[in-house]
Every structure is written in structure tokens, then in C-alpha cells.
Coordinates of C-alpha atoms and ligand atoms in Angstrom, one line a residue:
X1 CA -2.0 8.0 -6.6
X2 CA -4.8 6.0 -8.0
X3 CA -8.1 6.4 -7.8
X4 CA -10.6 3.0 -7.4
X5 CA -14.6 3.1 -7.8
X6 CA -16.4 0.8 -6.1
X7 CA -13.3 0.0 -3.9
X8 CA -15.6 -1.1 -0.7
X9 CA -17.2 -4.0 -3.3
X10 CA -15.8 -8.0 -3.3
X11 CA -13.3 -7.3 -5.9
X12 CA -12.7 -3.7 -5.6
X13 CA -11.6 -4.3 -2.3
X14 CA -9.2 -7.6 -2.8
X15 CA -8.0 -4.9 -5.8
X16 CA -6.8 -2.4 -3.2
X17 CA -5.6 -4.7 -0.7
X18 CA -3.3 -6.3 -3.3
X19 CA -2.5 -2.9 -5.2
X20 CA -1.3 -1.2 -1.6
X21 CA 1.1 -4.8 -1.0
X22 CA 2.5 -4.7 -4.4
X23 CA 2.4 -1.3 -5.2
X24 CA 2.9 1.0 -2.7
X25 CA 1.1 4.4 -4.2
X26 CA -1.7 5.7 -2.1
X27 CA -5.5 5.3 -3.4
X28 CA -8.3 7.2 -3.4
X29 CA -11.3 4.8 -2.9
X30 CA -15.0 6.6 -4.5
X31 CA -18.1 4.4 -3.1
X32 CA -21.7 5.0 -2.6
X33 CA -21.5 1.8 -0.5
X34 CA -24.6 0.2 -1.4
X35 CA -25.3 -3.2 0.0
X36 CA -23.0 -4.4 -1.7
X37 CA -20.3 -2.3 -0.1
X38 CA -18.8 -2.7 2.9
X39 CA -15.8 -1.1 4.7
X40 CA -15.0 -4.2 6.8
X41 CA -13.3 -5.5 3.6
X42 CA -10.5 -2.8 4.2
X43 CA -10.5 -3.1 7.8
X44 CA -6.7 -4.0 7.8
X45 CA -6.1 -0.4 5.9
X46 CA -7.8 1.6 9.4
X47 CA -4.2 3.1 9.9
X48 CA -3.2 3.1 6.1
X49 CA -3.1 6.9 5.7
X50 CA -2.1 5.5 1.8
X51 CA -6.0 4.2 1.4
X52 CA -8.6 7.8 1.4
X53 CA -11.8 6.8 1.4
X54 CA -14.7 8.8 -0.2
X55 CA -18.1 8.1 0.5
X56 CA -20.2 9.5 -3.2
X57 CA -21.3 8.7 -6.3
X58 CA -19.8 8.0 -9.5
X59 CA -22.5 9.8 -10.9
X60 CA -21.8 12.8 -8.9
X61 CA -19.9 14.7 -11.3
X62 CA -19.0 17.9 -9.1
X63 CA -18.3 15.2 -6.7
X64 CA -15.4 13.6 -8.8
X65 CA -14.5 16.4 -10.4
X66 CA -13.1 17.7 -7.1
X67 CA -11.4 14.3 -6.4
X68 CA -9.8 14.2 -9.5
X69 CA -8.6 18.2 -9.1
X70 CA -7.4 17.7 -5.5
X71 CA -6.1 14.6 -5.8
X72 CA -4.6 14.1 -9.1
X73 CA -4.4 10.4 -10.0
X74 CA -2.7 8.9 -12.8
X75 CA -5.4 6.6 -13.5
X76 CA -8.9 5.3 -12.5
X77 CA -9.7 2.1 -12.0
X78 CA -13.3 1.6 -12.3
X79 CA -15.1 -1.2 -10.6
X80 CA -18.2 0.2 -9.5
X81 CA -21.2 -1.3 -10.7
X82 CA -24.6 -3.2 -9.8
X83 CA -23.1 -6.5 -10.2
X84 CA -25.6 -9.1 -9.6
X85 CA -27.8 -10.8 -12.3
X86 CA -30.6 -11.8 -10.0
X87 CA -31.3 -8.0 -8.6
X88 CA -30.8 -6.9 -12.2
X89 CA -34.0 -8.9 -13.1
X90 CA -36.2 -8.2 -10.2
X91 CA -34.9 -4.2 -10.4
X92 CA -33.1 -2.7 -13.7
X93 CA -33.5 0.6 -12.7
X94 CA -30.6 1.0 -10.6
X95 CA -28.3 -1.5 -12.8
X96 CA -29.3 1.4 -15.6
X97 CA -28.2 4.3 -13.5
X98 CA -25.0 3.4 -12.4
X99 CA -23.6 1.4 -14.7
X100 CA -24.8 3.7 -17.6
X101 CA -25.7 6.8 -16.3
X102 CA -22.7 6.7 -13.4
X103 CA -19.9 5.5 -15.9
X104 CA -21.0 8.2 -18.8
X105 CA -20.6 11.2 -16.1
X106 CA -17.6 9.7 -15.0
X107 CA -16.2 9.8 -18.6
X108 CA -17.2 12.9 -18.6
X109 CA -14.9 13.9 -15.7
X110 CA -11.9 11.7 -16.5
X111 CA -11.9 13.6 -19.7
X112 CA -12.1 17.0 -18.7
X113 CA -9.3 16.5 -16.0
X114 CA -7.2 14.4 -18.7
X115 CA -7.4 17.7 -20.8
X116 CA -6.0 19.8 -18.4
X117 CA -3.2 17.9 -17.3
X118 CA 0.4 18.7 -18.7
X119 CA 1.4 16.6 -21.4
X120 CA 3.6 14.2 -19.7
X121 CA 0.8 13.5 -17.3
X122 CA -1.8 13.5 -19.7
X123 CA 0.5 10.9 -21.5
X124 CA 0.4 8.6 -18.7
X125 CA -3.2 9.2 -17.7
X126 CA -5.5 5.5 -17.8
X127 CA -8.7 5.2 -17.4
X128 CA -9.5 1.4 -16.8
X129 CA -12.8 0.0 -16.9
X130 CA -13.9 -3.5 -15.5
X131 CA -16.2 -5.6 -17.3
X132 CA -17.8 -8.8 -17.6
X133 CA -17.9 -12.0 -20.0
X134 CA -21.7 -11.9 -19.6
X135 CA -21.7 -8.7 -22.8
X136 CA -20.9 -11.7 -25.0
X137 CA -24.0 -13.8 -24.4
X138 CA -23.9 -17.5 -23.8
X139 CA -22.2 -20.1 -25.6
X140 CA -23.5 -23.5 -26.8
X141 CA -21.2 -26.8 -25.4
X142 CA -19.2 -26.6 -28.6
X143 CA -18.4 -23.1 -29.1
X144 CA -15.0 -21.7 -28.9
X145 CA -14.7 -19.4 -25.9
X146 CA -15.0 -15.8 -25.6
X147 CA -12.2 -13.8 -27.2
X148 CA -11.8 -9.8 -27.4
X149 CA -13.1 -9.8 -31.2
X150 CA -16.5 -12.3 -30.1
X151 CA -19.5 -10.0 -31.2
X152 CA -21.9 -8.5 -28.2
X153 CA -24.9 -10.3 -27.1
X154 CA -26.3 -9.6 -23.9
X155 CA -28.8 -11.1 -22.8
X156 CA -29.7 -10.0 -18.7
X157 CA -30.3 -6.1 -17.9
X158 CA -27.0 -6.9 -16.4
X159 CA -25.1 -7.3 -18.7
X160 CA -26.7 -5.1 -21.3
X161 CA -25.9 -2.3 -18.7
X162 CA -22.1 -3.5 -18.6
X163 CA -22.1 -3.4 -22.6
X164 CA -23.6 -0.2 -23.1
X165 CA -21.0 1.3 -20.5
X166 CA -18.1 -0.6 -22.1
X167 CA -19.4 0.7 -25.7
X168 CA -18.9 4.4 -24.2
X169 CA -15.7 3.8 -22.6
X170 CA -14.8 2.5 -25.9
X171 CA -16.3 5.8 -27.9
X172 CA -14.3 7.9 -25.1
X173 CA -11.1 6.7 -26.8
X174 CA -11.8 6.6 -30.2
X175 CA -14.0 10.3 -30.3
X176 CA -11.7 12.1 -27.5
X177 CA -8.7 9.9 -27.7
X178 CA -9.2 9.3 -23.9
X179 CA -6.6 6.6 -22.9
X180 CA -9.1 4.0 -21.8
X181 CA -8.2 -0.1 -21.3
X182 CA -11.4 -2.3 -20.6
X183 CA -11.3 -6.0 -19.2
X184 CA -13.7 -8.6 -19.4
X185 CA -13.5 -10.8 -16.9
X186 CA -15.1 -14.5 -16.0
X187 CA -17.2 -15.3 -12.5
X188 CA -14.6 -14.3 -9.7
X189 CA -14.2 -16.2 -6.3
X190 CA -12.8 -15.7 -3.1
X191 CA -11.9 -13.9 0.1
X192 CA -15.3 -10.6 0.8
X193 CA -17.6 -11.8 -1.6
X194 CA -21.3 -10.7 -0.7
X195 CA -23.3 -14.3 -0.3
X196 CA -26.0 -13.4 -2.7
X197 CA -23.5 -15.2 -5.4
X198 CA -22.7 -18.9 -6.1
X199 CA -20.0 -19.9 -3.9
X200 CA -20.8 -17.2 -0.7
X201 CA -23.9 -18.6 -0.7
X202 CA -23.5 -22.2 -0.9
X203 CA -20.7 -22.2 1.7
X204 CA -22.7 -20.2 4.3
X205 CA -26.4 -22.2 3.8
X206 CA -24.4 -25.5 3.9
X207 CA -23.1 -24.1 7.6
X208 CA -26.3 -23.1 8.4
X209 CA -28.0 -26.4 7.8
X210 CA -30.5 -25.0 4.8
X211 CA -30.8 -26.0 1.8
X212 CA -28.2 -25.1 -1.3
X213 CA -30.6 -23.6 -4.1
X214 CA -29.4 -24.9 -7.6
X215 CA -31.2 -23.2 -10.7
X216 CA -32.8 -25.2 -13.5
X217 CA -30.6 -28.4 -13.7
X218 CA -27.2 -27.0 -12.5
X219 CA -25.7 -27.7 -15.6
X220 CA -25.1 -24.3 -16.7
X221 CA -21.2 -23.5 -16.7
X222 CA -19.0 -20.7 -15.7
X223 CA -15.2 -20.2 -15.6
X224 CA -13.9 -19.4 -12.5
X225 CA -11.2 -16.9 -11.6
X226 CA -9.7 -16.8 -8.5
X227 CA -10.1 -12.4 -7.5
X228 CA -6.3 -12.8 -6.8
X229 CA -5.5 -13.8 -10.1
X230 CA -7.7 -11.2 -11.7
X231 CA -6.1 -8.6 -9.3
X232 CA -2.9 -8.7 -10.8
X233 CA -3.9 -9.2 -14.3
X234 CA -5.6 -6.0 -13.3
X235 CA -2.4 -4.5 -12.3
X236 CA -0.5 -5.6 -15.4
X237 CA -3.2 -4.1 -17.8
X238 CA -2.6 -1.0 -16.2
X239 CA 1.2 -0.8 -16.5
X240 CA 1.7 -2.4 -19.9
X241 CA -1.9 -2.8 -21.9
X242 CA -2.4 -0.5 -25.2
X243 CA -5.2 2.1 -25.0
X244 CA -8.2 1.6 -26.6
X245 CA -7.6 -2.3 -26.0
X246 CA -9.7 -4.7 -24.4
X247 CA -8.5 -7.4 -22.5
X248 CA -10.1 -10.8 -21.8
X249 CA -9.3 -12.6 -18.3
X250 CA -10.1 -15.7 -17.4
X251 CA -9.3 -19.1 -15.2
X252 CA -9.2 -21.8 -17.4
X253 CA -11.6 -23.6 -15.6
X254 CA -15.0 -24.1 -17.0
X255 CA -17.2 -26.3 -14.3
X256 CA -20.8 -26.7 -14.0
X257 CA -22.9 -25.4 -10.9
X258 CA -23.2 -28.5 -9.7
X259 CA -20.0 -29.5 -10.2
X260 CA -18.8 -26.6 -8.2
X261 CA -21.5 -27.2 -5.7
X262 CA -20.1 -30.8 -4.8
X263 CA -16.7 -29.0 -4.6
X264 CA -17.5 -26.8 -2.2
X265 CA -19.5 -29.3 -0.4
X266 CA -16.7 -32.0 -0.1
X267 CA -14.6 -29.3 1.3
X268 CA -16.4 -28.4 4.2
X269 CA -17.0 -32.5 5.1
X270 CA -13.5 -32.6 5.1
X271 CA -12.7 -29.1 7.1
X272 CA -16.0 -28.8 9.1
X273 CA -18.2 -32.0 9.0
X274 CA -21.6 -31.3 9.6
X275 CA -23.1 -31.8 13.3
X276 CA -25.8 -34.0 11.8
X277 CA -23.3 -36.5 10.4
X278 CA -24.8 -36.2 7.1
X279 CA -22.6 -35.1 4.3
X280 CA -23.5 -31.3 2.9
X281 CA -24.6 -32.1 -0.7
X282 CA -28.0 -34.0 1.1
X283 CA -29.0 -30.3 1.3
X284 CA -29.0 -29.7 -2.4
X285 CA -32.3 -28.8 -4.1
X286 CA -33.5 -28.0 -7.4
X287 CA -35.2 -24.2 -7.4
X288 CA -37.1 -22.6 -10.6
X289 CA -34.6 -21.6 -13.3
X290 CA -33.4 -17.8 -13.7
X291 CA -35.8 -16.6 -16.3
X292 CA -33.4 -16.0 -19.4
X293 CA -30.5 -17.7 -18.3
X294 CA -27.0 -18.0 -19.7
X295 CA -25.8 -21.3 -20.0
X296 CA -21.9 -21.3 -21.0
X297 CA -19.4 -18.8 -20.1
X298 CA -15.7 -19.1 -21.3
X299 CA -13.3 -16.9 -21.7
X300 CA -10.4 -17.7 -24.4
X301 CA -7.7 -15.8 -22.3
X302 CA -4.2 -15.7 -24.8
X303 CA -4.4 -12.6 -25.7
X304 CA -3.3 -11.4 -22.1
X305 CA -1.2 -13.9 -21.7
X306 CA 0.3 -13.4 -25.3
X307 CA 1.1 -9.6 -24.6
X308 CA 1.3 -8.9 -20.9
X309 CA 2.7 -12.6 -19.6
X310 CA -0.4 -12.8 -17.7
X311 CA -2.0 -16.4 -16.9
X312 CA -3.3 -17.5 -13.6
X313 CA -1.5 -18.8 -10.4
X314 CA -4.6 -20.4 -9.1
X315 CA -6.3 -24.2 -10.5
X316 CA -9.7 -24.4 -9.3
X317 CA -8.8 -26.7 -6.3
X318 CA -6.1 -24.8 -5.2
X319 CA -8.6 -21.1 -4.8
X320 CA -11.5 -23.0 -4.1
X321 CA -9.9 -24.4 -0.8
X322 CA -8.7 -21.0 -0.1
X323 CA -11.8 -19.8 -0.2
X324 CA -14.1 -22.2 1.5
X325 CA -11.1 -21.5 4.3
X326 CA -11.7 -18.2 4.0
X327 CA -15.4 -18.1 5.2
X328 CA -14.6 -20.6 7.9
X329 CA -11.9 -18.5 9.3
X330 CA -14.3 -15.5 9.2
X331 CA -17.4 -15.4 11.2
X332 CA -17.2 -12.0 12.4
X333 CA -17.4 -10.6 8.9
X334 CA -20.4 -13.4 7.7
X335 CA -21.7 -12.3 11.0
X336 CA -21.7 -8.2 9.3
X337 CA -22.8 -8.6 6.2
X338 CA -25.0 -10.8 6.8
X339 CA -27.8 -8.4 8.6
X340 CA -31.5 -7.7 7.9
X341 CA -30.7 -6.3 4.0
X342 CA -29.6 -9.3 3.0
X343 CA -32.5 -11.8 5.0
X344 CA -34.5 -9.4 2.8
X345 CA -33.2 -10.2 -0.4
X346 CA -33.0 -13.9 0.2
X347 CA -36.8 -14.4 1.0
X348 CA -37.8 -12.0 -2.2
X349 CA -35.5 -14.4 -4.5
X350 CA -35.8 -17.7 -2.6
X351 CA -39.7 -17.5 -1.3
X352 CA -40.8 -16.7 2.3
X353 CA -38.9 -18.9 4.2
X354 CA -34.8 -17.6 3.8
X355 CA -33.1 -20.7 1.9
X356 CA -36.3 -22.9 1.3
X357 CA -36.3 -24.2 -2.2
X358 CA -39.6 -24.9 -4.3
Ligands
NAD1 P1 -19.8 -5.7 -5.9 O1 -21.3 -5.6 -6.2 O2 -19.3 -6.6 -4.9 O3 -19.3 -4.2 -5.5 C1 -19.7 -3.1 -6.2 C2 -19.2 -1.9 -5.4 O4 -19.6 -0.7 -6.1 C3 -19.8 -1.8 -4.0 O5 -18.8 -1.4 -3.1 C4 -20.9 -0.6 -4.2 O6 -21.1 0.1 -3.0 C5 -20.2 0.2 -5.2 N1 -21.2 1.1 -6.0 C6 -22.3 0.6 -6.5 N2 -22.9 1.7 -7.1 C7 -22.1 2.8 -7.0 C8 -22.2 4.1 -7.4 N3 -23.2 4.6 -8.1 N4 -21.2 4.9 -7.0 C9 -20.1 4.5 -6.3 N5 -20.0 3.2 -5.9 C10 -21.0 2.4 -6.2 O7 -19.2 -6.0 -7.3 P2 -17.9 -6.9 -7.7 O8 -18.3 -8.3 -7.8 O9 -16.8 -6.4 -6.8 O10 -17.6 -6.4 -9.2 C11 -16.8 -5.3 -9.5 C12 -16.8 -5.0 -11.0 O11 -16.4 -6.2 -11.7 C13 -18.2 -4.7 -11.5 O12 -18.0 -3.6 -12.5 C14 -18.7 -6.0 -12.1 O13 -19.5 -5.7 -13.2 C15 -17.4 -6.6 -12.6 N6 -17.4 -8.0 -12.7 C16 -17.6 -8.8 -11.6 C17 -17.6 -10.2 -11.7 C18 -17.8 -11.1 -10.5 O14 -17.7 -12.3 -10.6 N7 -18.0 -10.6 -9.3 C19 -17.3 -10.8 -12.9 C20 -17.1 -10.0 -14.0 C21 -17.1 -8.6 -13.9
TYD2 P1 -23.9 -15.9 -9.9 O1 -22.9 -16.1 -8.8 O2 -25.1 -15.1 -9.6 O3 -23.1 -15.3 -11.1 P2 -23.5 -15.0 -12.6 O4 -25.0 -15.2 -12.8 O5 -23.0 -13.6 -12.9 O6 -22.8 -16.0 -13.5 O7 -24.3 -17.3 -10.4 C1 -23.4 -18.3 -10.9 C2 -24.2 -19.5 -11.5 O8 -24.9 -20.1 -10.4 C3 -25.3 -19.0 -12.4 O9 -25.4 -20.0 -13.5 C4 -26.6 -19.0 -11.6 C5 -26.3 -20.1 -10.6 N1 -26.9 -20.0 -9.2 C6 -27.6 -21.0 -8.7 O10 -27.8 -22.1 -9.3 N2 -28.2 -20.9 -7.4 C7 -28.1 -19.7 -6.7 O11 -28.6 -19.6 -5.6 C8 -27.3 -18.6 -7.3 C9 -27.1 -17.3 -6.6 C10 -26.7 -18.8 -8.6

């Protein structure tokens, strides 16, 4: 038995569906479901009497307490988080809450239940947390990539919030020896990602005929990791990583926006042409510039691969496809999530009109 935070989320979710394949051992899913959350994702578990769900907070300590008591995992697995940069700068509150507040009382828990347990199990315990590149700032073009040893520079409420929790994950294990493991991860990709984020939302306003918002000039980069890949780099963390280590994980494939804009919009000329005969990328438009934002992500990834044999399956062609396939093959779910919350959130960030560009 594990248990998974934030297991209703984009990658929470691909986590559980490819821990329960591989696997096998039952999980014990904790999510507040925000808007971000969304049950759907695990709609092939419905029968799976090996996935529990529990609908609560991570910052509900009585609340996890008891999970942990009645349940008695040999590890956490922590993904839940406010995840998305943009909300983070209209809102900080909530970004503050969970992801400082939520992952301090869940320490909390983890260590008094890692206290009590009898010493074999309390050998084997984990606690792993799931962070983000973004602690580390932005690079310039000629900078080495991120490794584990790159010094913290955050610079969105985001990411602060992600560095302040991994700084008290990290304290857990050197003040209470709590056997902790934290990843930093790159910008995932793929199947039950919420369209607020790059590729979701390029792929779905490109079907819908409006116009595909690119920040600034587009040429800011990110390295891309296919959520499959990172899902079993996840997994072997877990089995084999050293407490008190972080891990970085990444795809090896640093593009720009616009360069994975064109991607994406190639793809669907060649799966789902347009009705208008034009080809997608006449829909892109320039929008005004995230205030404060990051303009190179990379993640140096040989430490994982060095230690754990990890390196991903995926090139950037290869998930990219998979997921623009993805989205085509799944209307119903496009069809759920996307419901009044999110036409909400696109006209605060995008202006009145939902997708019109400045
Ligand atoms: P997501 O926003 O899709 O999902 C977050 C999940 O957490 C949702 O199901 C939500 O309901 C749940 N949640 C939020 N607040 C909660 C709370 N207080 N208690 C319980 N559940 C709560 O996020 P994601 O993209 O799946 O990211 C998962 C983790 O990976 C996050 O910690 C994020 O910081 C990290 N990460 C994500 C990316 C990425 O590209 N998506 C990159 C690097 C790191
Ligand atoms: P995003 O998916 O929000 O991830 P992050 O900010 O965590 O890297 O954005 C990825 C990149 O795409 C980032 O440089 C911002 C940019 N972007 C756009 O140009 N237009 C958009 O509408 C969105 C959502 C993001």
C-alpha cells in the first residue's frame, strides 16, 4: 500500500495508472480535487478495489493522520500542489497554503506515523516529494543545465512555494532523520493534462478555431518530459534512490514555445486538417508577456541516469504525437473539464473574449 497526494491531478493520476500496471500494490489516493482535479482521469480504476480514494486535504492533519493509522503505507508519494504559474500570479494565497502550509502538516504526520512504526517498517518507510525545475530560476542560452547542486532562485510565487516546501522536506530528514527523496522535474506532457498549460491549450484552441496565445516572443524554452517517462523515473526513485537525495528528471529536449507551438500545429494538419483549409499556425498571436518570466529551463539529468539507470523512452516527436492523439481521441473528457471554471479562468488571463489575444 501506497499512499498518492494529489492523485486526481495530470500527473498524479498518469502516476497511479502506471504504478497499479506495473506494480500491483493498492493506493490510497488523498485529493481536495480542486479544479485541477478530476476523477475522470482514473475512470478506468471504477472497479479497481486496489485504487481508495479520499476526498481531503493535505493540510488536514487529523484527516491524514487517520489514513496513515488505518491504512499503513510504506510510502507517500506527494504530488499535490497549486501547480500553475499563471494562477500563482494572479492569486498566491492558495499556492502558499498548500504547498507550504499543506506539505509542513503533512511532514508533520508522515513523521509521527514513521515514529511509531516497528523498525523494519520504519526502515522501509519513504516519503517522496515532487518538485519542479522552476526552484532553480532561469538560465541564460549559455548556461549549463540544472543539476541537483544548482543553487535556489525562484523567481514566481510558484515556485517560491515549491522551494520553500522542498527546503522543509529536506529539514525533515536532516533534523528527524525522516527518509525523504525529492525530484525536480522539467515541464511534463501528455495524456489528462488540464488546458490552462502549453500544449492542452494549444491543441484544444487550434480545434476550436481561436487563436493560440504565445507570451512575449515565444522564445522562451522549456524541456519537455513525456508524464510517462517521469512516472517511472518516479517509480525507480522510490525503490532504489538514497534518502535525503534529490533527484533531477528531465527529457533531454529543450525547445522553444514556438517551436513546440509549430509542432503541435503540424500535427493536427496532418491528423485533423482544419475545416477552413488553412493550416493551424495562421491562428498564432503574440499576447503580453508573463510579468517576471523565466526564460530557460534545463534539467542536466545524469545523476538519475548515473545511479538508478533511469533515462527516457520518449524523443519529443515520438510523446508529442502521442499526445496531440490523445486529445483527438478524447472529446468526452475535453468535453468535462472543460466547463464554466475553466471559461472563467481563460477570460481573466486572456481578456473578455475566451482565446482573443491583444
Ligand atoms: P495538477 O495541478 O494537475 O494537480 C494537482 C492535484 O493536487 C489536483 O488533483 C488537486 O485537486 C490536488 N490538490 C491541490 N491542492 C490540494 C490540497 N490542499 N490537498 C489535496 N489535494 C490537493 O498538478 P500536476 O501538473 O499533476 O503536478 C503534480 C506535482 O508535480 C505538483 O507538485 C507540481 O508542482 C509538480 N510538477 C509539475 C510539473 C508539470 O509540468 N505539470 C512540472 C514540475 C513539477
Ligand atoms: P506552462 O505550461 O504554463 O508551464 P510553465 O510556466 O510552468 O513552464 O507554460 C509553458 C511555457 O509556455 C511558458 O514559457 C509560458 C508559455 N505559455 C504561452 O506562451 N502561452 C500560454 O497561453 C501559456 C499557458 C503558456
Amino acid at each position: 500500500m501506497i499512499l498518492v497526494t494529489g492523485g486526481a491531478g495530470f500527473i498524479g493520476s498518469n502516476f497511479i495508472l502506471d504504478w497499479l500496471a506495473a506494480e500491483g500494490s493498492p493506493v490510497v489516493n488523498l485529493d481536495k480535487l480542486t479544479y485541477a482535479g478530476n476523477l475522470h482521469n482514473l475512470a478506468a480504476l471504477q472497479n479497481d478495489a486496489r485504487h481508495i480514494f479520499a476526498h481531503g486535504d493535505i493540510g488536514d492533519g487529523e484527516l491524514v493522520g487517520r489514513l496513515l493509522r488505518e491504512h499503513r503505507p510504506r510510502a507517500i508519494v506527494h504530488f499535490a500542489a497549486e501547480s500553475h504559474v499563471d494562477r500563482s500570479i494572479h492569486g498566491p494565497a492558495d499556492f502558499i497554503r498548500t504547498n507550504i502550509d499543506g506539505t509542513f502538516r503533512l511532514l508533520e504526520e508522515a513523521r509521527a506515523y514513521w515514529g511509531g512504526l516497528p523498525s523494519a517498517e520504519r526502515e522501509a518507510f519513504r516519503f517522496l516529494h515532487v518538485s519542479t525545475d522552476e526552484v532553480y530560476g532561469s538560465l541564460e542560452p549559455d548556461d549549463p543545465p540544472f543539476s541537483e547542486t544548482t543553487a535556489y532562485a525562484p523567481n514566481s510565487p510558484y515556485s517560491a512555494s515549491k522551494a520553500a516546501s522542498d527546503h522543509l522536506v529536506r529539514a525533515y530528514h536532516h533534523t528527524y532523520g525522516l527518509p525523504v527523496l525529492t525530484t525536480n522535474c522539467s515541464n511534463n506532457y501528455g495524456a489528462f493534462q488540464f488546458p490552462e498549460k502549453l500544449i492542452p491549450l494549444i491543441i484544444l484552441n487550434a480545434l476550436n478555431g481561436k487563436p493560440l496565445p504565445v507570451y512575449g516572443d515565444g522564445l522562451n524554452i522549456r524541456d519537455w518530459l513525456y508524464v510517462g517517462d517521469h512516472c517511472t523515473a518516479i517509480r525507480e526513485v522510490l525503490q532504489r534512490g538514497r534518502c535525503g537525495e534529490t533527484y533531477n528528471i528531465g527529457g533531454w529536449n529543450e525547445k522553444t514555445n514556438l517551436d513546440v507551438i509549430h509542432t503541435v500545429c503540424a500535427i493536427l494538419d496532418e491528423l485533423q486538417p482544419a475545416a477552413t483549409g488553412q493550416p493551424y499556425a495562421a491562428l498564432i498571436g503574440y499576447v503580453k508577456d508573463r510579468p517576471g518570466h523565466d526564460r530557460r529551463y534545463a534539467i542536466d539529468a545524469r545523476k538519475i541516469e548515473r545511479e538508478l539507470g533511469w533515462k527516457p523512452q520518449e524523443t519529443f516527436d515520438s510523446g508529442i504525437r502521442k499526445t496531440v492523439r490523445w486529445y483527438l481521441d478524447n472529446a468526452a473528457w475535453i468535453h468535462n473539464v472543460t466547463s464554466g471554471a475553466y471559461r472563467d479562468w481563460v477570460s481573466k488571463q486572456y481578456g473578455a473574449e475566451p482565446g482573443a489575444v491583444s
